[in-house]
Every structure is written in C-alpha cells, then in structure tokens.
C-alpha cells in the first residue's frame, strides 16, 4: 500500500490550510503519485535488464505513463489554486521593477542608508502606536520564522525532537535524513519543522549528488530513464542497482516534499503578515521613512537622480542599458566618495 506524505505536519495558521491540507489532500496525492511513478519506472527498468517478458515491460510502462500524467495534472492544479489564493490576498502578481527614476532614486537612497532608514521606520511606527517588536528588521529566514511563531502567526512549537535535530552536525544530520528516506510508511516529522526545512532540502541535494553515480543517474533533477545495455548482469548486480535506485528515488521524493513545504511556509507567512493590523501601518511608516531620507539627504538623492537621468527616455521614465545591480553598485561607490570615510554606507562596505 502506498502511503501519502505527512505534509500536514507543518501546522501553518494561514488561509492556505484548507487549500493544502483540506479534504482533497492534494499534497498527499502528489507525494503518493511521485512514489508510484518512481516505483513503476524502476520495476520496468529492472524487468528490461533482467530479460523480462515484453508484455510485462509494456504493462509497467503504460502504468508509469498514466501515473506521470496524473502527477503533472495534480501539480498544475496545486499551482493554479496557490496562484488564485495569493492573487486574492494581493500578493500576486509581484510588482514589476519601477521605471520611474524618481521612485528608483528614492528606493536606492533608502537601501544605501539602511541603518538610518530602519531607525526612522521604528520612530515613525512608534508614533503610530506599534510596539518595537513589530519593527524588528528581519535579516534571515530563521529570524522571520521565529517572529511568525512568536506572533502566533505560525503554530510550530520547538519540541525536544526539533532541538535535537537543530544541534546535529552535518554527518549526523545526513544519517538522519537517509534513515527517514528509507521508510516510506514512517516519516520523521521533526524534519518538517519550519526551522529545519531549508537545511533538510539542502542536505537532501548534497546526498543526491553523492549517491547519483552509484544509482546510475547522471544528475539530481529527477530519476532519468536508465540507459539500457546488453551487458549481462548477475542477479546480485541487479539487486544492488535496484536498491540504489530505490533509495535515490526516495531522496528525490523527500526533496520534492521539502520544496513544497518551503513554498507553503513562505506563502503562509506572507498571508499572515498581510492580515495582521500592523501591516498597513508599517507600510505607511516605511513610505514616510523614504520621504524623510530624501529630505535629510538632498545631495545624495540628487546625485542618484542625476546619474539615472542619463537613462531617461522622458522625464521620470527609465530605459536602463545595464543590469540594475551593476549600476547601483557604481552609484554607491560614488556616494561613498562624497561622504567621510566613517560614514560609508553598510550597503557598500
């Protein structure tokens, strides 16, 4: 019996809960279909290599195609539902980079003076009645996850099992994920904690890279169709190949699960932030902080605007001929030379 994923172990208090973990069990369906697709593919390959009957090979191939088609259809359905949910919340579509030179100069000034900008946001937010915790600048994914847990946006208690995993060194963590992948019907739920998801995904990729040669897989993107040769193979060789391909497929399946969980976690945190009453007030404080920086540093703002003016097709409209990051770095270098050494921006150190 094929058991589906235990993806419901990521309890994220967002409106995506019903979408991801509701009656249709779409996440579990994707996980089960992935297992079934790999199962039929590996069995077909071994059947060919061992000289199996053509009708058995074709039967397995037909099942593999049917499962793959169903999997792709289910993945498209999940993507469509996710886009609809995020669009309804106003998160999608993402805004395109502005071609208004005035707004871009304002944004780059704020990025050039991050410490001063953050101090202004904190002061302006406090004036609006927001607590200091609402304006803490998030510099890493773990910090963002911790804030969501602390604010009650994400129900993900850090249990003893999670603490133990967080403290494992690289080799021990790798052994843990391999042991988890070896059990289709008994998943290690602690690996799915939000604070572990990125490390889990990255370690799975590293393990797949190490295992790919012995599994006769040229890459780690997916389980490619095994190159069939007429070279005789003993039963023992086929058994070893079968076992390695099975483990490789299981690791691929777990990595797909980790990526889906990371996506749903990020979506859930974004939705929760949007629903919190502080969201709009913080946006207002941030907008006012950028305006205040322009007022406090007119020389820096004018220098950025003057540089951008070379790329204007008309007043306030840009057509850049080089990557924004390269242009921004060059402008920041010029701003540094305009200021005392001890005032060099952290954005360009």
Short mmCIF file of C-alpha atoms in Angstrom, two decimals:
data_model
loop_
_atom_site.label_atom_id
_atom_site.label_comp_id
_atom_site.label_asym_id
_atom_site.label_seq_id
_atom_site.Cartn_x
_atom_site.Cartn_y
_atom_site.Cartn_z
CA UNK A 1 0.00 0.00 0.00
CA UNK A 2 1.34 3.43 -0.94
CA UNK A 3 1.02 5.94 1.84
CA UNK A 4 0.87 9.64 1.10
CA UNK A 5 3.07 12.33 2.54
CA UNK A 6 2.66 13.52 6.09
CA UNK A 7 2.84 17.10 4.84
CA UNK A 8 0.08 18.06 7.25
CA UNK A 9 2.76 18.12 9.95
CA UNK A 10 3.51 21.74 9.08
CA UNK A 11 0.73 23.50 11.03
CA UNK A 12 0.69 26.95 9.46
CA UNK A 13 -2.17 29.14 10.60
CA UNK A 14 -2.97 30.73 7.27
CA UNK A 15 -5.78 30.63 4.77
CA UNK A 16 -3.70 28.15 2.79
CA UNK A 17 -4.51 25.49 5.38
CA UNK A 18 -7.70 24.37 3.68
CA UNK A 19 -6.06 24.52 0.26
CA UNK A 20 -3.06 22.41 1.19
CA UNK A 21 -4.40 20.15 3.88
CA UNK A 22 -8.15 20.06 3.26
CA UNK A 23 -10.36 17.16 2.13
CA UNK A 24 -8.80 16.86 -1.33
CA UNK A 25 -5.38 16.03 0.22
CA UNK A 26 -3.63 17.42 -2.81
CA UNK A 27 -0.20 17.43 -1.18
CA UNK A 28 -0.53 13.81 -0.12
CA UNK A 29 -1.72 12.92 -3.61
CA UNK A 30 1.38 14.45 -5.18
CA UNK A 31 3.64 12.58 -2.79
CA UNK A 32 1.90 9.24 -3.37
CA UNK A 33 1.89 9.70 -7.14
CA UNK A 34 5.62 10.55 -7.08
CA UNK A 35 6.30 7.31 -5.23
CA UNK A 36 4.13 5.33 -7.66
CA UNK A 37 5.79 6.87 -10.71
CA UNK A 38 9.27 6.01 -9.44
CA UNK A 39 8.12 2.52 -8.46
CA UNK A 40 6.80 1.70 -11.93
CA UNK A 41 9.85 3.19 -13.63
CA UNK A 42 12.38 1.22 -11.57
CA UNK A 43 10.43 -2.01 -11.88
CA UNK A 44 10.26 -1.54 -15.65
CA UNK A 45 13.99 -0.87 -15.87
CA UNK A 46 14.87 -3.97 -13.85
CA UNK A 47 12.42 -6.02 -15.87
CA UNK A 48 14.17 -4.98 -19.08
CA UNK A 49 17.66 -5.54 -17.68
CA UNK A 50 16.73 -9.00 -16.41
CA UNK A 51 15.20 -10.04 -19.73
CA UNK A 52 11.57 -9.90 -18.66
CA UNK A 53 8.60 -10.58 -20.89
CA UNK A 54 7.75 -7.79 -23.37
CA UNK A 55 4.12 -7.73 -22.25
CA UNK A 56 5.18 -7.18 -18.62
CA UNK A 57 7.52 -4.39 -19.66
CA UNK A 58 4.81 -2.66 -21.69
CA UNK A 59 2.29 -3.01 -18.87
CA UNK A 60 4.67 -1.32 -16.43
CA UNK A 61 5.45 1.40 -19.00
CA UNK A 62 1.73 2.09 -19.51
CA UNK A 63 1.18 2.37 -15.76
CA UNK A 64 4.19 4.68 -15.44
CA UNK A 65 2.86 7.00 -18.17
CA UNK A 66 -0.60 7.09 -16.60
CA UNK A 67 0.78 7.92 -13.15
CA UNK A 68 3.12 10.59 -14.56
CA UNK A 69 0.23 12.25 -16.41
CA UNK A 70 -1.87 12.24 -13.23
CA UNK A 71 1.02 13.66 -11.21
CA UNK A 72 1.60 16.53 -13.64
CA UNK A 73 -2.13 17.29 -13.68
CA UNK A 74 -2.24 17.37 -9.87
CA UNK A 75 0.83 19.62 -9.71
CA UNK A 76 -0.80 22.03 -12.16
CA UNK A 77 -3.96 22.04 -10.04
CA UNK A 78 -1.98 22.87 -6.90
CA UNK A 79 -0.15 25.67 -8.69
CA UNK A 80 -3.40 27.10 -10.03
CA UNK A 81 -5.01 27.06 -6.57
CA UNK A 82 -1.95 28.63 -4.98
CA UNK A 83 -1.84 31.45 -7.53
CA UNK A 84 -5.56 32.10 -7.01
CA UNK A 85 -5.10 32.28 -3.24
CA UNK A 86 -2.13 34.64 -3.39
CA UNK A 87 -3.79 36.80 -6.03
CA UNK A 88 -6.91 37.16 -3.90
CA UNK A 89 -4.70 38.30 -1.00
CA UNK A 90 -2.99 40.92 -3.18
CA UNK A 91 0.43 39.24 -3.02
CA UNK A 92 0.40 38.29 -6.69
CA UNK A 93 1.20 39.44 -9.24
CA UNK A 94 4.54 40.75 -8.00
CA UNK A 95 5.06 44.41 -8.95
CA UNK A 96 7.40 44.93 -11.87
CA UNK A 97 10.57 46.93 -11.18
CA UNK A 98 9.76 50.61 -11.43
CA UNK A 99 10.90 52.57 -14.46
CA UNK A 100 10.20 55.85 -12.63
CA UNK A 101 13.63 57.37 -11.97
CA UNK A 102 12.29 59.40 -9.04
CA UNK A 103 10.93 56.35 -7.21
CA UNK A 104 14.04 54.31 -8.03
CA UNK A 105 16.37 57.04 -6.72
CA UNK A 106 14.31 57.22 -3.53
CA UNK A 107 14.45 53.42 -3.10
CA UNK A 108 18.20 53.27 -3.73
CA UNK A 109 18.82 56.06 -1.23
CA UNK A 110 16.96 54.05 1.41
CA UNK A 111 18.95 50.97 0.52
CA UNK A 112 22.18 52.96 0.71
CA UNK A 113 21.31 54.18 4.23
CA UNK A 114 19.75 51.05 5.79
CA UNK A 115 20.55 51.83 9.42
CA UNK A 116 19.17 55.35 9.24
CA UNK A 117 16.13 54.09 7.34
CA UNK A 118 15.40 51.44 9.95
CA UNK A 119 15.73 53.97 12.77
CA UNK A 120 13.25 56.24 11.01
CA UNK A 121 10.82 53.36 10.48
CA UNK A 122 11.00 52.46 14.18
CA UNK A 123 10.33 56.05 15.24
CA UNK A 124 7.50 56.58 12.78
CA UNK A 125 5.95 53.21 13.64
CA UNK A 126 6.10 54.03 17.35
CA UNK A 127 4.29 57.28 16.60
CA UNK A 128 1.52 55.17 15.08
CA UNK A 129 1.27 53.07 18.24
CA UNK A 130 3.09 49.97 17.01
CA UNK A 131 5.23 48.02 19.51
CA UNK A 132 9.02 47.77 18.99
CA UNK A 133 8.68 44.06 18.14
CA UNK A 134 6.71 44.97 15.00
CA UNK A 135 9.63 46.89 13.54
CA UNK A 136 12.46 44.44 14.20
CA UNK A 137 14.36 44.13 10.92
CA UNK A 138 14.41 40.54 9.66
CA UNK A 139 17.83 39.61 8.30
CA UNK A 140 17.46 35.85 7.83
CA UNK A 141 14.86 33.17 7.19
CA UNK A 142 15.17 31.68 10.71
CA UNK A 143 14.56 35.15 12.17
CA UNK A 144 11.42 35.53 10.06
CA UNK A 145 10.13 32.11 11.09
CA UNK A 146 10.84 32.82 14.76
CA UNK A 147 8.97 36.12 14.56
CA UNK A 148 5.97 34.40 12.99
CA UNK A 149 5.99 31.78 15.76
CA UNK A 150 6.34 34.44 18.47
CA UNK A 151 3.50 36.49 16.96
CA UNK A 152 1.23 33.47 16.85
CA UNK A 153 1.06 33.52 13.05
CA UNK A 154 2.67 30.10 12.79
CA UNK A 155 1.83 27.21 15.10
CA UNK A 156 5.15 25.37 15.16
CA UNK A 157 6.40 24.66 18.69
CA UNK A 158 10.11 23.90 19.01
CA UNK A 159 9.94 20.48 20.66
CA UNK A 160 12.79 18.44 22.14
CA UNK A 161 12.94 16.43 18.90
CA UNK A 162 13.35 19.63 16.89
CA UNK A 163 16.02 20.93 19.28
CA UNK A 164 17.95 17.68 18.87
CA UNK A 165 17.88 17.95 15.09
CA UNK A 166 18.96 21.59 15.16
CA UNK A 167 22.03 20.60 17.20
CA UNK A 168 23.16 17.73 14.92
CA UNK A 169 26.36 18.19 12.95
CA UNK A 170 26.47 17.61 9.18
CA UNK A 171 27.24 13.86 9.10
CA UNK A 172 24.71 13.07 11.83
CA UNK A 173 22.02 15.11 10.09
CA UNK A 174 22.72 13.32 6.81
CA UNK A 175 22.35 9.93 8.51
CA UNK A 176 19.03 11.09 9.93
CA UNK A 177 17.61 12.12 6.55
CA UNK A 178 18.80 8.92 4.87
CA UNK A 179 17.14 6.86 7.61
CA UNK A 180 13.94 8.85 7.08
CA UNK A 181 14.01 8.34 3.30
CA UNK A 182 14.43 4.60 3.78
CA UNK A 183 10.99 4.39 5.43
CA UNK A 184 8.12 5.12 3.11
CA UNK A 185 5.47 4.45 5.73
CA UNK A 186 7.08 6.10 8.76
CA UNK A 187 8.21 9.68 8.26
CA UNK A 188 10.42 11.72 10.59
CA UNK A 189 8.02 14.55 11.37
CA UNK A 190 10.62 16.72 13.09
CA UNK A 191 12.41 17.25 9.77
CA UNK A 192 9.37 19.20 8.58
CA UNK A 193 9.62 21.87 11.26
CA UNK A 194 9.91 25.32 9.64
CA UNK A 195 13.30 25.95 11.24
CA UNK A 196 14.69 22.78 9.63
CA UNK A 197 13.14 22.86 6.17
CA UNK A 198 15.92 24.67 4.32
CA UNK A 199 18.65 22.58 5.91
CA UNK A 200 16.67 19.42 5.10
CA UNK A 201 16.30 20.41 1.45
CA UNK A 202 19.98 21.37 1.10
CA UNK A 203 21.20 18.18 2.77
CA UNK A 204 18.95 16.08 0.54
CA UNK A 205 20.51 17.72 -2.52
CA UNK A 206 24.05 17.07 -1.23
CA UNK A 207 23.18 13.43 -0.54
CA UNK A 208 21.67 13.01 -4.00
CA UNK A 209 24.87 14.37 -5.56
CA UNK A 210 26.91 11.80 -3.62
CA UNK A 211 24.59 8.93 -4.50
CA UNK A 212 23.95 9.72 -8.17
CA UNK A 213 26.91 7.72 -9.61
CA UNK A 214 26.07 4.51 -7.75
CA UNK A 215 22.41 4.90 -8.74
CA UNK A 216 23.39 5.27 -12.42
CA UNK A 217 21.77 8.70 -12.53
CA UNK A 218 23.52 11.44 -14.48
CA UNK A 219 22.03 14.32 -12.44
CA UNK A 220 19.92 15.10 -9.39
CA UNK A 221 16.97 16.81 -11.08
CA UNK A 222 14.84 13.71 -11.46
CA UNK A 223 15.08 9.95 -11.95
CA UNK A 224 16.15 9.71 -15.56
CA UNK A 225 15.40 6.64 -17.66
CA UNK A 226 18.21 4.19 -17.03
CA UNK A 227 20.47 3.65 -20.02
CA UNK A 228 19.66 0.11 -21.09
CA UNK A 229 22.58 -2.00 -22.23
CA UNK A 230 23.03 -5.56 -23.37
CA UNK A 231 25.82 -6.10 -20.85
CA UNK A 232 24.97 -9.18 -18.81
CA UNK A 233 24.17 -8.50 -15.15
CA UNK A 234 24.01 -11.03 -12.39
CA UNK A 235 21.09 -11.25 -10.01
CA UNK A 236 23.27 -9.74 -7.29
CA UNK A 237 24.19 -6.78 -9.52
CA UNK A 238 20.56 -6.19 -10.40
CA UNK A 239 19.59 -6.32 -6.72
CA UNK A 240 22.24 -3.72 -5.81
CA UNK A 241 21.16 -1.49 -8.69
CA UNK A 242 17.51 -1.87 -7.70
CA UNK A 243 18.27 -0.92 -4.08
CA UNK A 244 20.36 2.11 -5.04
CA UNK A 245 17.76 3.36 -7.49
CA UNK A 246 15.06 2.92 -4.85
CA UNK A 247 16.99 4.97 -2.30
CA UNK A 248 17.81 7.64 -4.88
CA UNK A 249 14.13 7.88 -5.81
CA UNK A 250 13.13 8.12 -2.14
CA UNK A 251 15.54 11.02 -1.61
CA UNK A 252 14.13 12.77 -4.70
CA UNK A 253 10.63 12.26 -3.31
CA UNK A 254 11.61 13.76 0.05
CA UNK A 255 13.29 16.72 -1.62
CA UNK A 256 10.14 17.43 -3.61
CA UNK A 257 8.20 17.36 -0.34
CA UNK A 258 10.64 19.74 1.34
CA UNK A 259 10.38 22.22 -1.55
CA UNK A 260 6.57 22.14 -1.42
CA UNK A 261 6.64 22.67 2.34
CA UNK A 262 9.04 25.61 2.00
CA UNK A 263 6.74 27.16 -0.60
CA UNK A 264 3.64 26.73 1.56
CA UNK A 265 5.50 28.07 4.60
CA UNK A 266 6.59 31.21 2.74
CA UNK A 267 3.07 31.70 1.39
CA UNK A 268 1.58 31.20 4.84
CA UNK A 269 3.90 33.73 6.46
CA UNK A 270 3.19 36.29 3.74
CA UNK A 271 -0.56 35.84 4.12
CA UNK A 272 -0.35 36.10 7.91
CA UNK A 273 1.69 39.30 7.71
CA UNK A 274 -0.85 40.81 5.31
CA UNK A 275 -3.73 40.04 7.69
CA UNK A 276 -2.04 41.50 10.75
CA UNK A 277 -3.31 45.02 11.63
CA UNK A 278 0.29 46.26 11.81
CA UNK A 279 0.93 45.55 8.11
CA UNK A 280 -0.61 48.69 6.63
CA UNK A 281 0.74 50.88 9.42
CA UNK A 282 4.25 49.56 8.82
CA UNK A 283 3.89 50.19 5.09
CA UNK A 284 2.93 53.78 5.83
CA UNK A 285 5.87 54.18 8.21
CA UNK A 286 8.25 52.76 5.62
CA UNK A 287 6.95 55.08 2.91
CA UNK A 288 7.31 58.08 5.19
CA UNK A 289 10.85 56.99 6.13
CA UNK A 290 11.95 57.05 2.49
CA UNK A 291 10.47 60.53 2.07
CA UNK A 292 12.28 61.67 5.21
CA UNK A 293 15.61 60.35 3.90
CA UNK A 294 15.17 62.39 0.72
CA UNK A 295 14.54 65.49 2.85
CA UNK A 296 17.55 64.81 5.10
CA UNK A 297 19.99 63.94 2.31
CA UNK A 298 19.02 66.02 -0.74
CA UNK A 299 22.60 65.96 -2.08
CA UNK A 300 22.73 62.17 -2.17
CA UNK A 301 19.26 61.93 -3.70
CA UNK A 302 20.11 64.49 -6.38
CA UNK A 303 23.30 62.62 -7.25
CA UNK A 304 21.39 59.37 -7.79
CA UNK A 305 18.77 61.20 -9.83
CA UNK A 306 21.42 62.89 -11.95
CA UNK A 307 23.07 59.56 -12.70
CA UNK A 308 19.74 57.95 -13.59
CA UNK A 309 18.82 60.91 -15.79
CA UNK A 310 21.27 59.62 -18.41
CA UNK A 311 18.94 56.67 -18.96
CA UNK A 312 15.66 58.61 -19.10
CA UNK A 313 13.60 58.40 -22.27
CA UNK A 314 11.43 61.21 -20.92
CA UNK A 315 11.12 62.89 -17.56
CA UNK A 316 10.81 60.29 -14.82
CA UNK A 317 10.95 57.26 -17.15
CA UNK A 318 13.94 54.95 -17.47
CA UNK A 319 15.34 52.55 -20.02
CA UNK A 320 18.43 51.03 -18.41
CA UNK A 321 21.09 49.55 -20.67
CA UNK A 322 22.93 47.59 -17.97
CA UNK A 323 21.90 45.40 -15.02
CA UNK A 324 20.44 47.40 -12.15
CA UNK A 325 22.74 45.79 -9.63
CA UNK A 326 25.84 46.91 -11.54
CA UNK A 327 24.55 50.46 -11.94
CA UNK A 328 23.51 50.67 -8.28
CA UNK A 329 26.94 49.45 -7.09
CA UNK A 330 28.68 52.09 -9.21
CA UNK A 331 26.45 54.86 -7.87
CA UNK A 332 27.01 53.69 -4.29
CA UNK A 333 30.75 53.88 -4.88
CA UNK A 334 30.34 57.49 -5.96
CA UNK A 335 28.20 58.26 -2.90
CA UNK A 336 30.87 56.78 -0.64
CA UNK A 337 33.46 59.12 -2.14
CA UNK A 338 31.14 62.05 -1.45
CA UNK A 339 30.97 61.26 2.28
CA UNK A 340 33.51 60.98 5.12
CA UNK A 341 35.13 57.53 5.42
CA UNK A 342 33.41 56.80 8.73
CA UNK A 343 30.02 57.41 7.09
CA UNK A 344 30.43 54.88 4.30
CA UNK A 345 27.16 53.03 3.85
CA UNK A 346 26.90 49.40 5.11
CA UNK A 347 25.22 48.70 1.77
CA UNK A 348 28.57 49.22 0.01
CA UNK A 349 31.12 48.02 2.55
#
